[in-house]
Coordinates of C-alpha atoms and ligand atoms in Angstrom, one line a residue:
X28 CA -39.7 7.7 12.7
X29 CA -36.9 6.6 15.7
X30 CA -35.5 8.4 18.6
X31 CA -31.9 8.7 18.1
X32 CA -29.2 10.0 20.6
X33 CA -26.2 11.7 19.2
X34 CA -23.2 12.2 21.4
X35 CA -20.5 14.7 20.0
X36 CA -17.0 15.0 21.9
X37 CA -14.8 18.0 22.6
X38 CA -12.8 17.8 19.3
X39 CA -16.1 17.4 17.2
X40 CA -17.2 20.5 19.2
X41 CA -14.2 22.5 19.1
X42 CA -15.1 25.6 17.0
X43 CA -17.9 27.6 15.9
X44 CA -17.2 26.2 12.5
X45 CA -17.1 22.7 13.8
X46 CA -20.5 23.1 15.8
X47 CA -22.1 24.5 12.6
X48 CA -21.0 21.3 11.0
X49 CA -22.6 19.3 14.1
X50 CA -25.7 21.2 13.6
X51 CA -25.9 20.4 9.8
X52 CA -25.4 16.6 10.6
X53 CA -28.1 16.6 13.0
X54 CA -30.5 18.7 10.9
X55 CA -29.8 16.0 8.4
X56 CA -31.0 13.3 10.9
X57 CA -34.1 15.3 11.8
X58 CA -35.1 15.9 8.1
X59 CA -34.8 12.3 7.4
X60 CA -37.8 11.9 10.0
X61 CA -36.1 11.1 13.3
X62 CA -36.5 12.6 16.7
X63 CA -33.0 13.7 17.9
X64 CA -31.5 14.2 21.5
X65 CA -28.0 15.4 21.4
X66 CA -25.3 15.4 24.2
X67 CA -22.3 17.5 23.4
X68 CA -19.1 17.4 25.6
X69 CA -17.2 20.9 26.3
X70 CA -15.3 22.5 23.3
X71 CA -11.9 20.8 23.3
X72 CA -9.3 21.9 25.9
X73 CA -12.1 23.9 27.9
X74 CA -12.5 21.4 30.8
X75 CA -8.7 21.3 31.1
X76 CA -8.6 25.1 31.1
X77 CA -11.3 25.1 33.8
X78 CA -9.7 22.8 35.9
X79 CA -6.4 24.2 35.5
X80 CA -7.7 27.7 36.8
X81 CA -9.2 25.7 39.8
X82 CA -6.1 24.2 40.7
X83 CA -4.3 27.7 40.7
X84 CA -6.5 28.7 43.5
X85 CA -7.1 25.4 45.4
X86 CA -5.5 24.2 48.5
X87 CA -3.2 21.4 48.6
X88 CA -5.7 18.6 49.8
X89 CA -9.0 18.9 48.4
X90 CA -11.7 18.4 50.9
X91 CA -15.4 17.7 49.9
X92 CA -16.2 21.5 49.9
X93 CA -13.4 22.2 47.1
X94 CA -14.5 19.0 45.1
X95 CA -18.1 20.5 45.1
X96 CA -16.7 23.9 43.5
X97 CA -14.5 21.8 41.2
X98 CA -17.9 20.3 39.8
X99 CA -19.5 23.8 39.6
X100 CA -16.6 25.0 37.5
X101 CA -16.0 22.1 35.3
X102 CA -19.8 21.9 34.5
X103 CA -19.4 25.3 32.8
X104 CA -17.9 23.8 29.9
X105 CA -21.0 21.7 28.8
X106 CA -23.2 24.6 29.5
X107 CA -21.6 26.9 26.9
X108 CA -21.7 23.9 24.2
X109 CA -25.4 23.1 24.6
X110 CA -26.2 26.8 24.2
X111 CA -23.9 27.2 21.1
X112 CA -25.5 23.9 19.7
X113 CA -28.8 25.1 20.1
X114 CA -28.3 28.5 18.4
X115 CA -26.8 26.7 15.4
X116 CA -29.7 24.5 14.9
X117 CA -32.0 27.3 15.3
X118 CA -30.1 29.0 12.6
X119 CA -30.6 25.9 10.5
X120 CA -34.4 26.8 10.8
X121 CA -35.0 23.9 13.4
X122 CA -36.6 24.2 16.8
X123 CA -33.9 23.3 19.4
X124 CA -33.8 23.8 23.1
X125 CA -31.0 23.3 25.5
X126 CA -30.8 22.0 29.3
X127 CA -28.3 21.5 31.9
X128 CA -28.2 18.3 33.4
X129 CA -29.9 19.8 36.6
X130 CA -32.9 21.1 34.3
X131 CA -33.9 17.8 33.0
X132 CA -33.1 16.5 35.7
X133 CA -30.4 14.1 35.7
X134 CA -30.1 12.8 39.2
X135 CA -26.7 11.6 40.4
X136 CA -25.4 10.7 43.9
X137 CA -23.0 13.2 45.7
X138 CA -19.6 11.6 44.7
X139 CA -18.1 15.1 43.4
X140 CA -15.9 14.8 40.5
X141 CA -17.0 11.0 40.1
X142 CA -20.8 11.2 40.5
X143 CA -22.9 8.1 39.3
X144 CA -26.3 8.7 37.3
X145 CA -29.3 7.5 39.7
X146 CA -32.2 8.3 37.4
X147 CA -33.4 10.6 34.6
X148 CA -36.7 12.4 34.3
X149 CA -37.5 12.4 30.8
X150 CA -40.7 14.2 30.8
X151 CA -39.7 17.5 29.8
X152 CA -37.3 15.8 26.9
X153 CA -40.4 14.1 25.5
X154 CA -42.8 17.1 25.5
X155 CA -40.1 19.3 23.4
X156 CA -39.4 16.2 21.1
X157 CA -43.3 15.7 20.8
X158 CA -43.2 19.6 20.0
X159 CA -40.8 19.0 17.1
X160 CA -37.7 20.3 18.7
X161 CA -34.2 18.9 18.9
X162 CA -33.3 18.6 22.7
X163 CA -29.6 19.1 23.6
X164 CA -28.6 18.1 27.0
X165 CA -25.2 18.8 28.7
X166 CA -22.8 15.7 28.9
X167 CA -20.8 14.9 32.0
X168 CA -23.0 16.5 34.6
X169 CA -26.1 15.8 37.1
X170 CA -27.6 17.1 40.3
X171 CA -27.3 15.5 43.5
X172 CA -30.2 15.0 46.0
X173 CA -29.1 18.3 47.7
X174 CA -29.3 20.6 44.5
X175 CA -25.5 20.3 44.1
X176 CA -24.1 20.5 40.5
X177 CA -22.3 17.3 39.8
X178 CA -20.1 15.8 37.3
X179 CA -19.5 12.1 36.2
X180 CA -15.8 12.0 35.9
X181 CA -13.3 12.5 32.9
X182 CA -15.0 11.4 29.6
X183 CA -18.3 11.3 31.2
X184 CA -20.1 12.8 28.5
X185 CA -20.3 9.2 26.8
X186 CA -22.1 8.0 29.9
X187 CA -24.6 10.8 29.8
X188 CA -25.5 10.0 26.3
X189 CA -25.7 6.3 26.9
X190 CA -27.9 6.8 30.2
X191 CA -30.2 9.3 28.4
X192 CA -30.7 6.7 25.5
X193 CA -31.1 4.1 28.1
X194 CA -33.8 5.9 30.0
X195 CA -35.7 7.0 26.9
X196 CA -35.3 3.4 25.2
X197 CA -33.8 5.3 22.2
X198 CA -33.4 3.4 18.9
X199 CA -29.5 4.0 18.8
X200 CA -26.9 5.9 20.7
X201 CA -24.3 7.1 18.1
X202 CA -21.0 8.6 19.9
X203 CA -19.4 10.8 17.4
X204 CA -15.9 11.4 17.9
X205 CA -12.5 12.3 16.2
X206 CA -11.5 8.7 15.1
X207 CA -13.9 6.7 12.7
X208 CA -14.5 3.9 15.3
X209 CA -13.0 1.5 17.9
X210 CA -9.5 0.2 16.7
X211 CA -7.5 -2.8 17.5
X212 CA -5.6 -0.2 19.8
X213 CA -5.4 3.6 19.9
X214 CA -4.4 4.7 16.3
X215 CA -2.3 7.6 17.6
X216 CA 0.3 5.2 19.2
X217 CA 0.2 2.5 16.6
X218 CA -0.4 3.9 13.2
X219 CA -0.9 0.3 12.0
X220 CA -4.0 -0.2 14.2
X221 CA -7.1 -1.3 12.5
X222 CA -10.7 -0.1 12.8
X223 CA -13.1 -3.1 14.0
X224 CA -16.5 -3.0 12.3
X225 CA -18.0 -4.9 15.6
X226 CA -16.5 -5.4 19.1
X227 CA -18.1 -7.5 21.6
X228 CA -19.8 -5.7 24.8
X229 CA -17.3 -7.8 26.9
X230 CA -14.3 -6.7 25.0
X231 CA -15.1 -3.1 25.0
X232 CA -15.7 -3.1 28.7
X233 CA -12.3 -4.6 29.2
X234 CA -10.9 -2.4 26.6
X235 CA -12.6 0.8 28.4
X236 CA -11.6 -0.5 32.1
X237 CA -7.8 -1.0 31.0
X238 CA -7.6 2.4 29.7
X239 CA -9.1 2.8 26.0
X240 CA -10.4 6.5 26.5
X241 CA -12.6 6.0 23.4
X242 CA -15.5 5.3 25.6
X243 CA -15.8 6.0 29.3
X244 CA -16.3 2.7 31.1
X245 CA -19.4 3.6 32.5
X246 CA -21.1 4.2 29.4
X247 CA -20.2 0.7 28.3
X248 CA -21.5 -0.7 31.8
X249 CA -24.9 1.3 30.8
X250 CA -25.0 0.0 27.4
X251 CA -24.7 -3.6 28.6
X252 CA -27.2 -3.3 31.5
X253 CA -29.9 -1.9 29.4
X254 CA -29.0 -3.2 26.0
X255 CA -28.6 0.1 24.2
X256 CA -27.5 -0.3 20.7
X257 CA -24.2 1.7 20.8
X258 CA -21.9 2.8 17.9
X259 CA -18.9 4.7 17.7
X260 CA -18.3 6.8 14.5
X261 CA -16.5 9.9 13.0
X262 CA -17.7 13.5 13.1
X263 CA -15.1 14.4 10.6
X264 CA -17.1 12.9 7.6
X265 CA -18.8 15.5 5.3
X266 CA -21.9 16.2 7.3
X267 CA -23.9 15.5 4.1
X268 CA -22.8 12.0 3.6
X269 CA -25.8 9.5 2.9
X270 CA -27.7 9.0 6.3
X271 CA -27.8 5.0 5.7
X272 CA -23.9 4.9 4.9
X273 CA -23.2 6.9 7.9
X274 CA -25.5 4.7 10.3
X275 CA -23.7 1.8 9.1
X276 CA -20.1 3.3 9.6
X277 CA -17.7 3.1 12.7
X278 CA -17.9 0.4 15.2
X279 CA -20.8 -1.3 16.4
X280 CA -20.9 -2.8 20.1
X281 CA -22.4 -6.0 19.8
X282 CA -24.0 -8.2 22.7
X283 CA -24.3 -11.5 20.6
X284 CA -21.1 -13.7 20.8
X285 CA -19.8 -15.6 17.8
X286 CA -21.1 -13.1 15.4
X287 CA -17.8 -13.3 13.8
X288 CA -17.0 -16.5 11.9
X289 CA -13.7 -16.8 13.2
X290 CA -12.9 -15.1 16.5
X291 CA -9.5 -13.2 16.7
X292 CA -7.7 -14.5 19.9
X293 CA -6.5 -11.1 20.8
X294 CA -8.9 -8.2 19.6
X295 CA -7.1 -5.4 21.1
X296 CA -4.3 -3.7 23.2
X297 CA -5.3 -1.5 25.8
X298 CA -2.8 0.6 28.0
X299 CA -3.1 2.9 31.0
X300 CA -0.6 5.4 32.1
X301 CA -2.6 6.8 35.3
X302 CA -1.7 4.3 37.8
X303 CA 1.3 4.3 40.3
X304 CA 2.9 1.3 42.1
X305 CA 3.1 1.1 46.1
X306 CA 5.5 -1.7 47.6
X307 CA 5.4 -2.3 51.2
X308 CA 8.7 -4.2 52.2
X309 CA 9.3 -6.7 55.0
X310 CA 5.9 -7.1 56.4
X311 CA 5.4 -10.3 58.6
X312 CA 4.0 -12.8 56.5
X313 CA 0.8 -13.9 58.5
X314 CA -3.0 -14.3 58.3
X315 CA -4.7 -11.0 58.3
X316 CA -1.6 -9.1 56.8
X317 CA -3.3 -8.1 53.4
X318 CA -6.1 -6.9 55.3
X319 CA -4.2 -4.8 57.5
X320 CA -2.5 -3.3 54.6
X321 CA -5.3 -3.0 52.1
X322 CA -8.2 -2.2 54.6
X323 CA -6.9 1.4 55.6
X324 CA -6.4 2.1 51.8
X325 CA -10.1 1.0 51.0
X326 CA -11.6 3.0 54.0
X327 CA -9.5 6.0 52.5
X328 CA -12.0 5.6 49.2
X329 CA -8.9 4.7 47.4
X330 CA -9.3 2.0 44.6
X331 CA -6.8 -0.8 44.3
X332 CA -6.1 -2.4 40.9
X333 CA -3.2 -5.1 40.5
X334 CA -1.9 -6.6 43.6
X335 CA 1.0 -9.1 44.3
X336 CA 2.6 -10.5 47.4
X337 CA 6.0 -12.2 46.9
X338 CA 7.1 -15.3 48.9
X339 CA 8.3 -15.1 52.2
X340 CA 12.0 -15.0 53.5
X341 CA 12.5 -15.4 57.2
X342 CA 8.9 -14.7 58.0
X343 CA 8.6 -11.5 56.3
X344 CA 7.2 -10.6 52.8
X345 CA 6.9 -7.7 50.1
X346 CA 3.4 -6.7 49.1
X347 CA 2.8 -4.5 46.1
X348 CA -0.3 -3.0 44.4
X349 CA -1.2 -0.3 42.1
X350 CA -3.7 2.8 42.6
X351 CA -4.8 5.9 40.3
X352 CA -1.9 8.4 40.0
X353 CA -4.2 10.9 41.4
X354 CA -4.4 8.9 44.7
X355 CA -0.4 8.2 44.7
X356 CA 0.6 10.8 47.2
X357 CA -2.3 10.2 49.6
X358 CA -1.6 6.4 49.5
X359 CA 2.1 6.6 50.1
X360 CA 1.4 9.1 53.0
X361 CA -1.1 6.9 54.6
X362 CA 1.1 3.7 54.3
X363 CA 4.2 5.3 55.5
X364 CA 2.8 6.9 58.5
X365 CA -0.2 4.7 59.5
X366 CA 0.1 1.2 58.0
X367 CA 3.8 0.7 58.1
X368 CA 4.0 1.6 61.9
X369 CA 1.1 -0.7 62.8
X370 CA 2.3 -3.5 60.7
X371 CA 6.1 -3.2 61.5
X372 CA 6.6 -3.1 57.9
X373 CA 10.5 -2.3 57.2
X374 CA 10.0 0.1 54.4
X375 CA 7.3 1.6 52.0
X376 CA 8.5 2.3 48.3
X377 CA 6.6 4.0 45.6
X378 CA 7.0 4.3 41.9
X379 CA 4.6 6.6 39.8
X380 CA 6.3 5.9 36.5
X381 CA 4.7 2.5 35.7
X382 CA 2.1 1.8 33.0
X383 CA -0.2 -1.1 32.4
X384 CA -0.4 -2.8 29.0
X385 CA -3.2 -5.4 28.6
X386 CA -4.2 -7.8 25.7
X387 CA -8.1 -8.2 25.5
X388 CA -10.0 -10.9 23.6
X389 CA -13.0 -13.3 24.2
X390 CA -10.9 -15.8 22.0
X391 CA -8.6 -16.1 24.9
X392 CA -11.0 -18.1 26.4
X393 CA -10.5 -20.8 24.2
X394 CA -6.9 -20.6 23.4
X395 CA -3.9 -21.6 25.6
X396 CA -0.6 -19.9 25.2
X397 CA -1.6 -16.4 24.9
X398 CA -0.1 -14.9 27.9
X399 CA 3.1 -16.7 27.2
X400 CA 3.2 -15.3 23.7
X401 CA 2.6 -11.9 25.4
X402 CA 5.6 -12.6 27.9
X403 CA 8.0 -13.9 25.3
X404 CA 7.2 -10.7 23.0
X405 CA 8.0 -8.4 25.9
X406 CA 11.2 -10.3 27.0
X407 CA 12.6 -10.2 23.2
X408 CA 12.2 -6.5 23.7
X409 CA 14.1 -6.5 26.8
X410 CA 11.0 -5.1 28.9
X411 CA 11.0 -6.3 32.5
X412 CA 7.6 -7.5 33.7
X413 CA 6.9 -6.1 37.2
X414 CA 3.3 -7.2 37.7
X415 CA 0.8 -9.6 35.9
X416 CA -2.9 -9.8 36.4
X417 CA -5.2 -12.0 34.3
X418 CA -8.8 -12.7 33.9
X419 CA -10.8 -14.9 31.2
X420 CA -10.5 -12.6 28.6
X421 CA -7.5 -10.2 29.3
X422 CA -4.0 -10.4 30.7
X423 CA -2.2 -7.2 32.0
X424 CA 1.4 -6.5 32.9
X425 CA 2.6 -3.5 34.8
X426 CA 6.1 -2.2 33.1
X427 CA 8.2 0.6 33.2
X428 CA 6.6 3.9 31.8
X429 CA 9.2 4.4 29.3
X430 CA 8.3 1.3 27.4
X431 CA 5.1 1.6 26.8
X432 CA 4.9 2.5 23.4
X433 CA 7.4 -0.2 22.5
X434 CA 5.5 -2.8 24.1
X435 CA 2.2 -2.0 22.6
X436 CA 3.6 -1.8 19.3
X437 CA 5.4 -5.1 19.6
X438 CA 2.6 -6.8 21.0
X439 CA 0.1 -5.4 18.2
X440 CA 2.5 -7.0 15.7
X441 CA 3.1 -10.4 17.4
X442 CA -0.7 -10.8 17.8
X443 CA -1.1 -10.0 14.2
X444 CA -3.2 -7.1 14.6
X445 CA -1.1 -4.9 12.3
X446 CA -2.9 -3.7 9.2
X447 CA -0.3 -5.0 6.9
X448 CA -0.5 -8.4 8.6
X449 CA -4.2 -8.8 7.8
X450 CA -4.5 -6.8 4.6
Ligands
ADP28 P1 -13.8 12.7 22.4 O1 -13.6 14.0 22.8 O2 -14.8 12.6 21.2 O3 -14.8 12.1 23.8 P2 -11.8 11.1 23.2 O4 -10.5 11.8 23.1 O5 -12.4 10.9 24.4 O6 -12.8 11.7 22.2 O7 -11.5 9.6 22.8 C1 -11.5 9.5 21.2 C2 -9.8 9.1 21.2 O8 -9.6 7.8 21.9 C3 -9.2 8.7 19.9 O9 -8.7 10.2 19.3 C4 -8.1 7.9 20.3 O10 -6.6 8.7 20.3 C5 -8.2 7.4 21.7 N1 -8.3 5.9 21.7 C6 -7.6 5.2 22.6 N2 -7.8 3.8 22.4 C7 -8.5 3.7 21.2 C8 -9.1 2.7 20.4 N3 -8.8 1.3 20.8 N4 -9.6 2.9 19.3 C9 -10.1 4.3 19.0 N5 -9.6 5.4 19.8 C10 -8.9 4.9 20.8
LIG29 N1 -15.8 17.5 28.9 C1 -15.5 16.5 29.8 C2 -14.1 16.2 29.8 O1 -13.4 16.6 29.0 C3 -16.5 15.4 29.4 C4 -16.1 14.7 28.1 O2 -15.7 15.3 27.4 O3 -16.5 13.8 27.9 O4 -13.7 15.3 30.5
MG30 MG1 -14.1 11.1 25.3

């Protein structure tokens, strides 16, 4: 008997019929002798619907009081899901009990809309499991030290599931979604993308942080920190497929390097449309200028991603960086009204219509010329690179948003990832 955590995403929970299927799949695992904790997301579209309603009534600039209410509202989506799934499991003849994050409790910090899990008390959950029940816990939410409901950021149910698995030392955490694993890139953009049977934890971390939304980045961080065996698989296979076959399907996140005989140089392509670029033109090129520009941005709690500073002309230089698109207006405002007058910058320009495309692979450590293949491929497609950033196992470029799909497809092909190329 093993303790297994299942997570079901919004599409998998998208209708009562699908919830019934989830219940049948969970029941199959219980009947095979396992203890099950299930973490479902809100039904598909529900979180967007709730946040849309909130937006209609929200002030232009959201203060902490408004963010608190957003979390209270968004958390209801998962609350409905857990109750429905418990009913469906009970209808299957199983004992089942549902809990909101606050009931477990899943303790978080107070960063509304992007809270981090601090601790999970599994006493209650263990007692229910010992009594033979399936325990269903809301994804995406927790409770802060003052008793306020918090949410973990979009896609946060992955993190809830992995955190529960880590806290309870589960045998495995299975992330059931609407694709049958992690692909070389988003199969909705590149139909030739291929499923990876394994992906290293480091690559998965890069893919997630660079925009592959199949797993929320924090879930991968948790898996790495606590060595949670993690697998991404489909909830759309027939619920009654053989349990051994199901347990081996999808993509396994591995923690051992060199598991594959021959490591592909590039394992995957990620893209991110959620960033915006800000350029500060004509700032004096002198020590401390980067701090004068970026210090106030960091103080305003705005995360900065890619940064470049140009060579100077006549003692002046241009400085560009990217931020999340949600922070674009705030950053532009801050730079135009505060930073520019203080630094003597000539102009502040913004461009929200950019995207970041990245190639990822631990094979890049031992191969030279990977980045130049990337740049050549983009130039052959006539795509201008605006910014570049590299690390040991990834190269990212910032380009015009309108070329995103073209760039991803061309790079996927150039690095031999198309299904036809390896078939
Ligand atoms: P869920 O609701 O189950 O959490 P998500 O929509 O959050 O599902 O994540 C699954 C989606 O992630 C897929 O439908 C796919 O479009 C997208 N995706 C992006 N990059 C990848 C990738 N490299 N491999 C697989 N899916 C990816
Ligand atoms: N329901 C939340 C969202 O849509 C959390 C999740 O699905 O993981 O972002
Ligand atoms: Mg998701």
